mmCIF file of C-alpha atoms in Angstrom:
data_model
loop_
_atom_site.group_PDB
_atom_site.id
_atom_site.type_symbol
_atom_site.label_atom_id
_atom_site.label_comp_id
_atom_site.label_asym_id
_atom_site.label_seq_id
_atom_site.Cartn_x
_atom_site.Cartn_y
_atom_site.Cartn_z
ATOM 1 C CA UNK C 1091 13.074 -32.600 -0.805
ATOM 2 C CA UNK C 1092 15.041 -29.511 0.191
ATOM 3 C CA UNK C 1093 13.738 -26.079 -0.737
ATOM 4 C CA UNK C 1094 15.262 -22.671 -1.350
ATOM 5 C CA UNK C 1095 12.831 -19.763 -1.029
ATOM 6 C CA UNK C 1096 14.152 -16.540 -2.529
ATOM 7 C CA UNK C 1097 12.243 -13.737 -0.844
ATOM 8 C CA UNK C 1098 11.511 -13.764 2.867
ATOM 9 C CA UNK C 1099 8.472 -11.506 2.952
ATOM 10 C CA UNK C 1100 4.936 -12.468 3.906
ATOM 11 C CA UNK C 1101 4.333 -14.720 0.899
ATOM 12 C CA UNK C 1102 7.716 -16.429 1.109
ATOM 13 C CA UNK C 1103 7.174 -17.079 4.799
ATOM 14 C CA UNK C 1104 3.682 -18.437 4.104
ATOM 15 C CA UNK C 1105 4.848 -21.007 1.573
ATOM 16 C CA UNK C 1106 7.749 -21.963 3.804
ATOM 17 C CA UNK C 1107 5.261 -22.860 6.525
ATOM 18 C CA UNK C 1108 3.073 -24.725 4.042
ATOM 19 C CA UNK C 1109 5.815 -27.055 2.814
ATOM 20 C CA UNK C 1110 6.632 -30.337 4.512
ATOM 21 C CA UNK C 1111 10.316 -30.053 3.676
ATOM 22 C CA UNK C 1112 13.576 -28.512 4.911
ATOM 23 C CA UNK C 1113 13.553 -24.840 3.901
ATOM 24 C CA UNK C 1114 16.280 -22.258 3.385
ATOM 25 C CA UNK C 1115 15.241 -18.604 3.127
ATOM 26 C CA UNK C 1116 17.350 -16.211 1.072
ATOM 27 C CA UNK C 1117 16.850 -12.460 0.922
ATOM 28 C CA UNK C 1118 18.832 -9.303 0.241
ATOM 29 C CA UNK C 1119 17.696 -8.348 3.741
ATOM 30 C CA UNK C 1120 19.573 -10.782 5.982
ATOM 31 C CA UNK C 1121 17.385 -9.862 8.965
ATOM 32 C CA UNK C 1122 14.235 -10.684 6.997
ATOM 33 C CA UNK C 1123 15.634 -14.082 6.007
ATOM 34 C CA UNK C 1124 16.555 -14.825 9.619
ATOM 35 C CA UNK C 1125 13.121 -13.716 10.861
ATOM 36 C CA UNK C 1126 11.366 -15.939 8.326
ATOM 37 C CA UNK C 1127 13.509 -18.906 9.285
ATOM 38 C CA UNK C 1128 12.522 -18.471 12.919
ATOM 39 C CA UNK C 1129 8.860 -19.042 12.030
ATOM 40 C CA UNK C 1130 9.428 -22.369 10.245
ATOM 41 C CA UNK C 1131 10.675 -25.457 12.115
ATOM 42 C CA UNK C 1132 14.244 -26.437 11.188
ATOM 43 C CA UNK C 1133 14.499 -23.677 8.579
ATOM 44 C CA UNK C 1134 17.766 -21.875 7.862
ATOM 45 C CA UNK C 1135 18.611 -18.500 6.344
ATOM 46 C CA UNK C 1136 21.233 -17.160 3.974
ATOM 47 C CA UNK C 1137 21.922 -13.614 2.861
ATOM 48 C CA UNK C 1138 21.947 -12.475 -0.733
ATOM 49 C CA UNK C 1139 24.847 -10.112 -0.198
ATOM 50 C CA UNK C 1140 25.481 -7.548 -2.915
ATOM 51 C CA UNK C 1141 28.744 -7.274 -4.773
ATOM 52 C CA UNK C 1142 30.494 -3.983 -5.475
ATOM 53 C CA UNK C 1143 28.458 -3.482 -8.658
ATOM 54 C CA UNK C 1144 25.177 -3.973 -6.767
ATOM 55 C CA UNK C 1145 24.362 -7.380 -8.210
ATOM 56 C CA UNK C 1146 23.039 -10.027 -5.823
ATOM 57 C CA UNK C 1147 25.488 -12.832 -5.138
ATOM 58 C CA UNK C 1148 24.364 -16.276 -6.322
ATOM 59 C CA UNK C 1149 23.881 -18.970 -3.686
ATOM 60 C CA UNK C 1150 26.433 -21.734 -3.975
ATOM 61 C CA UNK C 1151 24.276 -24.726 -2.958
ATOM 62 C CA UNK C 1152 21.686 -26.476 -5.130
ATOM 63 C CA UNK C 1153 18.200 -27.457 -4.014
ATOM 64 C CA UNK C 1154 15.541 -29.882 -5.212
ATOM 65 C CA UNK C 1155 13.058 -27.001 -5.433
ATOM 66 C CA UNK C 1156 13.630 -23.270 -5.825
ATOM 67 C CA UNK C 1157 10.703 -20.951 -5.100
ATOM 68 C CA UNK C 1158 10.752 -17.291 -6.129
ATOM 69 C CA UNK C 1159 8.673 -15.257 -3.661
ATOM 70 C CA UNK C 1160 9.782 -11.807 -4.781
ATOM 71 C CA UNK C 1161 7.742 -8.782 -5.942
ATOM 72 C CA UNK C 1162 6.223 -9.371 -9.364
ATOM 73 C CA UNK C 1163 8.218 -6.596 -11.017
ATOM 74 C CA UNK C 1164 11.432 -8.415 -10.017
ATOM 75 C CA UNK C 1165 10.453 -12.037 -10.622
ATOM 76 C CA UNK C 1166 12.015 -12.480 -14.068
ATOM 77 C CA UNK C 1167 15.350 -11.097 -12.878
ATOM 78 C CA UNK C 1168 15.207 -13.321 -9.797
ATOM 79 C CA UNK C 1169 14.518 -16.391 -11.922
ATOM 80 C CA UNK C 1170 17.466 -15.570 -14.159
ATOM 81 C CA UNK C 1171 19.709 -15.141 -11.112
ATOM 82 C CA UNK C 1172 18.675 -18.260 -9.196
ATOM 83 C CA UNK C 1173 17.290 -20.827 -11.662
ATOM 84 C CA UNK C 1174 20.591 -22.695 -11.714
ATOM 85 C CA UNK C 1175 20.148 -23.413 -7.987
ATOM 86 C CA UNK C 1176 17.237 -25.765 -8.882
ATOM 87 C CA UNK C 1177 18.120 -29.410 -9.504
ATOM 88 C CA UNK C 1178 14.556 -30.695 -9.955
ATOM 89 C CA UNK C 1179 11.903 -27.947 -9.916
ATOM 90 C CA UNK C 1180 11.332 -24.214 -9.906
ATOM 91 C CA UNK C 1181 8.158 -22.336 -8.969
ATOM 92 C CA UNK C 1182 7.059 -18.791 -8.220
ATOM 93 C CA UNK C 1183 4.384 -17.141 -6.093
ATOM 94 C CA UNK C 1184 4.863 -13.627 -7.473
ATOM 95 C CA UNK C 1185 1.327 -13.074 -8.798
ATOM 96 C CA UNK C 1186 2.118 -12.600 -12.502
ATOM 97 C CA UNK C 1187 2.338 -15.806 -14.508
ATOM 98 C CA UNK C 1188 3.210 -15.355 -18.177
ATOM 99 C CA UNK C 1189 6.535 -13.513 -17.680
ATOM 100 C CA UNK C 1190 7.516 -15.818 -14.810
ATOM 101 C CA UNK C 1191 6.850 -18.997 -16.759
ATOM 102 C CA UNK C 1192 8.644 -17.661 -19.827
ATOM 103 C CA UNK C 1193 11.687 -16.910 -17.682
ATOM 104 C CA UNK C 1194 11.552 -20.354 -16.074
ATOM 105 C CA UNK C 1195 11.391 -22.064 -19.466
ATOM 106 C CA UNK C 1196 14.388 -20.041 -20.621
ATOM 107 C CA UNK C 1197 16.584 -20.444 -17.564
ATOM 108 C CA UNK C 1198 15.442 -23.838 -16.219
ATOM 109 C CA UNK C 1199 14.298 -25.781 -19.299
ATOM 110 C CA UNK C 1200 15.057 -29.193 -17.777
ATOM 111 C CA UNK C 1201 13.213 -28.556 -14.496
ATOM 112 C CA UNK C 1202 9.620 -28.966 -13.439
ATOM 113 C CA UNK C 1203 7.994 -25.522 -13.693
ATOM 114 C CA UNK C 1204 4.849 -24.304 -11.927
ATOM 115 C CA UNK C 1205 3.472 -20.838 -11.238
ATOM 116 C CA UNK C 1206 1.257 -20.290 -8.195
ATOM 117 C CA UNK C 1207 -0.787 -17.266 -7.177
ATOM 118 C CA UNK C 1208 -2.402 -17.458 -3.735
ATOM 119 C CA UNK C 1209 -5.529 -15.333 -4.126
ATOM 120 C CA UNK C 1210 -5.478 -14.221 -0.505
ATOM 121 C CA UNK C 1211 -3.289 -12.458 2.001
ATOM 122 C CA UNK C 1212 -1.054 -14.945 3.849
ATOM 123 C CA UNK C 1213 -2.752 -14.244 7.175
ATOM 124 C CA UNK C 1214 -6.074 -15.379 5.648
ATOM 125 C CA UNK C 1215 -4.820 -18.787 4.521
ATOM 126 C CA UNK C 1216 -6.020 -21.283 3.486
ATOM 127 C CA UNK C 1217 -7.752 -20.105 0.336
ATOM 128 C CA UNK C 1218 -7.863 -20.361 -3.422
ATOM 129 C CA UNK C 1219 -4.552 -20.730 -5.272
ATOM 130 C CA UNK C 1220 -4.323 -20.248 -9.031
ATOM 131 C CA UNK C 1221 -2.031 -22.898 -10.550
ATOM 132 C CA UNK C 1222 -0.350 -23.214 -13.937
ATOM 133 C CA UNK C 1223 1.571 -26.468 -14.454
ATOM 134 C CA UNK C 1224 3.964 -25.620 -17.264
ATOM 135 C CA UNK C 1225 6.013 -28.787 -16.696
ATOM 136 C CA UNK C 1226 4.846 -30.907 -13.776
ATOM 137 C CA UNK C 1227 6.539 -33.831 -12.090
ATOM 138 C CA UNK C 1228 6.955 -35.576 -8.732
ATOM 139 C CA UNK C 1229 8.419 -32.601 -6.857
ATOM 140 C CA UNK C 1230 5.762 -30.101 -7.858
ATOM 141 C CA UNK C 1231 2.977 -32.669 -7.515
ATOM 142 C CA UNK C 1232 4.087 -33.307 -3.921
ATOM 143 C CA UNK C 1233 4.092 -29.545 -3.324
ATOM 144 C CA UNK C 1234 0.576 -29.138 -4.693
ATOM 145 C CA UNK C 1235 -0.659 -32.117 -2.688
ATOM 146 C CA UNK C 1236 0.747 -30.514 0.455
ATOM 147 C CA UNK C 1237 -1.062 -27.248 -0.290
ATOM 148 C CA UNK C 1238 -4.300 -29.141 -0.964
ATOM 149 C CA UNK C 1239 -3.956 -31.104 2.276
ATOM 150 C CA UNK C 1240 -3.763 -27.805 4.154
ATOM 151 C CA UNK C 1241 -7.234 -26.837 2.989
ATOM 152 C CA UNK C 1242 -6.333 -24.716 -0.009
ATOM 153 C CA UNK C 1243 -8.403 -24.916 -3.186
ATOM 154 C CA UNK C 1244 -6.237 -25.306 -6.309
ATOM 155 C CA UNK C 1245 -7.617 -23.409 -9.303
ATOM 156 C CA UNK C 1246 -6.141 -24.822 -12.505
ATOM 157 C CA UNK C 1247 -5.732 -22.132 -15.154
ATOM 158 C CA UNK C 1248 -3.483 -20.839 -17.914
ATOM 159 C CA UNK C 1249 -1.019 -17.987 -17.726
ATOM 160 C CA UNK C 1250 -3.030 -15.960 -20.226
ATOM 161 C CA UNK C 1251 -6.354 -16.513 -18.458
ATOM 162 C CA UNK C 1252 -4.832 -15.636 -15.091
ATOM 163 C CA UNK C 1253 -3.020 -12.496 -16.176
ATOM 164 C CA UNK C 1254 -6.034 -11.195 -18.081
ATOM 165 C CA UNK C 1255 -8.256 -11.836 -15.037
ATOM 166 C CA UNK C 1256 -5.850 -9.895 -12.817
ATOM 167 C CA UNK C 1257 -6.426 -6.791 -14.953
ATOM 168 C CA UNK C 1258 -9.944 -6.744 -13.462
ATOM 169 C CA UNK C 1259 -9.530 -8.617 -10.179
ATOM 170 C CA UNK C 1260 -6.541 -6.587 -9.061
ATOM 171 C CA UNK C 1261 -5.606 -3.581 -11.218
ATOM 172 C CA UNK C 1262 -9.093 -2.236 -11.974
ATOM 173 C CA UNK C 1263 -10.526 -3.160 -8.575
ATOM 174 C CA UNK C 1264 -7.674 -1.567 -6.645
ATOM 175 C CA UNK C 1265 -7.792 1.549 -8.821
ATOM 176 C CA UNK C 1266 -11.512 1.939 -8.165
ATOM 177 C CA UNK C 1267 -11.205 1.459 -4.400
ATOM 178 C CA UNK C 1268 -8.162 3.730 -4.106
ATOM 179 C CA UNK C 1269 -9.933 6.399 -6.153
ATOM 180 C CA UNK C 1270 -12.907 6.227 -3.785
ATOM 181 C CA UNK C 1271 -10.543 6.442 -0.803
ATOM 182 C CA UNK C 1272 -8.973 9.581 -2.243
ATOM 183 C CA UNK C 1273 -12.162 11.280 -3.460
ATOM 184 C CA UNK C 1274 -14.544 10.444 -0.621
ATOM 185 C CA UNK C 1275 -14.524 11.486 3.014
ATOM 186 C CA UNK C 1276 -15.758 9.804 6.179
ATOM 187 C CA UNK C 1277 -19.263 11.019 7.011
ATOM 188 C CA UNK C 1278 -20.906 11.659 10.392
ATOM 189 C CA UNK C 1279 -22.328 8.588 12.049
ATOM 190 C CA UNK C 1280 -25.854 7.819 10.903
ATOM 191 C CA UNK C 1281 -25.448 9.069 7.322
ATOM 192 C CA UNK C 1282 -24.012 5.823 5.957
ATOM 193 C CA UNK C 1283 -25.815 3.881 3.246
ATOM 194 C CA UNK C 1284 -25.188 0.168 2.604
ATOM 195 C CA UNK C 1285 -23.146 0.857 -0.548
ATOM 196 C CA UNK C 1286 -21.094 3.566 1.144
ATOM 197 C CA UNK C 1287 -20.491 1.249 4.098
ATOM 198 C CA UNK C 1288 -19.146 -1.485 1.851
ATOM 199 C CA UNK C 1289 -16.870 0.890 -0.050
ATOM 200 C CA UNK C 1290 -15.647 2.461 3.173
ATOM 201 C CA UNK C 1291 -14.804 -0.994 4.500
ATOM 202 C CA UNK C 1292 -12.830 -1.773 1.344
ATOM 203 C CA UNK C 1293 -11.024 1.567 1.512
ATOM 204 C CA UNK C 1294 -10.072 0.926 5.134
ATOM 205 C CA UNK C 1295 -8.839 -2.561 4.277
ATOM 206 C CA UNK C 1296 -6.826 -1.427 1.274
ATOM 207 C CA UNK C 1297 -5.186 1.557 2.951
ATOM 208 C CA UNK C 1298 -4.018 -0.749 5.726
ATOM 209 C CA UNK C 1299 -1.903 -2.718 3.238
ATOM 210 C CA UNK C 1300 1.549 -2.253 1.725
ATOM 211 C CA UNK C 1301 1.729 0.605 -0.834
ATOM 212 C CA UNK C 1302 4.537 -1.042 -2.819
ATOM 213 C CA UNK C 1303 2.435 -4.130 -3.470
ATOM 214 C CA UNK C 1304 -0.393 -2.068 -4.954
ATOM 215 C CA UNK C 1305 2.078 -0.008 -6.985
ATOM 216 C CA UNK C 1306 3.645 -3.177 -8.413
ATOM 217 C CA UNK C 1307 0.220 -4.464 -9.449
ATOM 218 C CA UNK C 1308 -0.596 -1.221 -11.271
ATOM 219 C CA UNK C 1309 2.789 -1.320 -13.022
ATOM 220 C CA UNK C 1310 2.298 -4.945 -14.083
ATOM 221 C CA UNK C 1311 -1.345 -5.140 -15.139
ATOM 222 C CA UNK C 1312 -3.545 -2.868 -17.238
ATOM 223 C CA UNK C 1313 -6.964 -1.960 -15.829
ATOM 224 C CA UNK C 1314 -6.662 1.418 -14.114
ATOM 225 C CA UNK C 1315 -7.174 3.316 -17.377
ATOM 226 C CA UNK C 1316 -10.518 1.571 -17.904
ATOM 227 C CA UNK C 1317 -11.632 2.730 -14.450
ATOM 228 C CA UNK C 1318 -10.516 6.295 -15.197
ATOM 229 C CA UNK C 1319 -12.354 6.254 -18.527
ATOM 230 C CA UNK C 1320 -15.530 4.948 -16.874
ATOM 231 C CA UNK C 1321 -15.365 7.609 -14.150
ATOM 232 C CA UNK C 1322 -15.015 10.290 -16.820
ATOM 233 C CA UNK C 1323 -18.044 8.936 -18.680
ATOM 234 C CA UNK C 1324 -20.088 9.046 -15.464
ATOM 235 C CA UNK C 1325 -18.896 12.545 -14.546
ATOM 236 C CA UNK C 1326 -19.624 13.927 -18.023
ATOM 237 C CA UNK C 1327 -22.991 12.198 -18.544
ATOM 238 C CA UNK C 1328 -26.305 14.009 -18.513
ATOM 239 C CA UNK C 1329 -29.369 12.357 -16.989
ATOM 240 C CA UNK C 1330 -30.281 10.278 -20.032
ATOM 241 C CA UNK C 1331 -26.673 9.203 -20.611
ATOM 242 C CA UNK C 1332 -26.311 8.237 -16.970
ATOM 243 C CA UNK C 1333 -29.389 6.035 -17.193
ATOM 244 C CA UNK C 1334 -27.880 4.395 -20.274
ATOM 245 C CA UNK C 1335 -24.613 3.767 -18.413
ATOM 246 C CA UNK C 1336 -26.562 2.271 -15.530
ATOM 247 C CA UNK C 1337 -28.363 -0.091 -17.935
ATOM 248 C CA UNK C 1338 -25.004 -0.992 -19.506
ATOM 249 C CA UNK C 1339 -23.639 -1.960 -16.089
ATOM 250 C CA UNK C 1340 -26.845 -3.823 -15.259
ATOM 251 C CA UNK C 1341 -26.382 -6.106 -18.263
ATOM 252 C CA UNK C 1342 -22.980 -7.125 -16.895
ATOM 253 C CA UNK C 1343 -23.733 -7.479 -13.208
ATOM 254 C CA UNK C 1344 -27.298 -8.774 -12.915
ATOM 255 C CA UNK C 1345 -28.332 -12.413 -13.309
ATOM 256 C CA UNK C 1346 -31.153 -13.514 -15.587
ATOM 257 C CA UNK C 1347 -33.683 -13.402 -12.746
ATOM 258 C CA UNK C 1348 -32.699 -9.852 -11.818
ATOM 259 C CA UNK C 1349 -30.779 -10.656 -8.632
ATOM 260 C CA UNK C 1350 -27.441 -9.019 -7.994
ATOM 261 C CA UNK C 1351 -24.405 -11.155 -8.603
#
């Protein structure tokens, strides 16, 4: 099996390392493609040079498997541009599933089609990987077996379930942490409480990431508005209303025996 990975960033490089197959990296940034290829044994790199009108040039070769590892806001365009390079299978690791799978079905209807979302940063692999098998077959099954053999946990799901979960898991969570990071300030040593400590740790972790990635998530998934609405309710509440909001949250986040989830 030979593989073309479109997108030579952290996630594209991660899946290139995880595959037991010859890999070619393609990226609009030729240096990024070359750098990714250097990290994977026997990998090669090609450049997605731009034409005069700014459109990426299609790659001339065909591959058993094409993997789109591009930012989620660009995945449907990337699938449209490169689906015809796939002779057997096409997958993505963009992080949004419904639009990606719809584009795959449109542009690669005769291919195996799978959407993957590694639920971890590449440097923390292995971990849990959400999987939607839209049209499985021997190529994608071998890919998934390889990921499983490397210690990853495959979470079978649907595109709808995944994308709805990401509204909370990513969009709302990131909005809440970023809002804390903006509104709060570091305090003198000794004043920390356990809850503050945990939020401060999350704020430090998040602000050490890539801003574009977080911006793409907010553009793709709803969830931030719910956080803003909740913050407004808390800010505007009197004592009795605040107690009611606390009880409302308790019903969601406490188990039957009263322990925190």
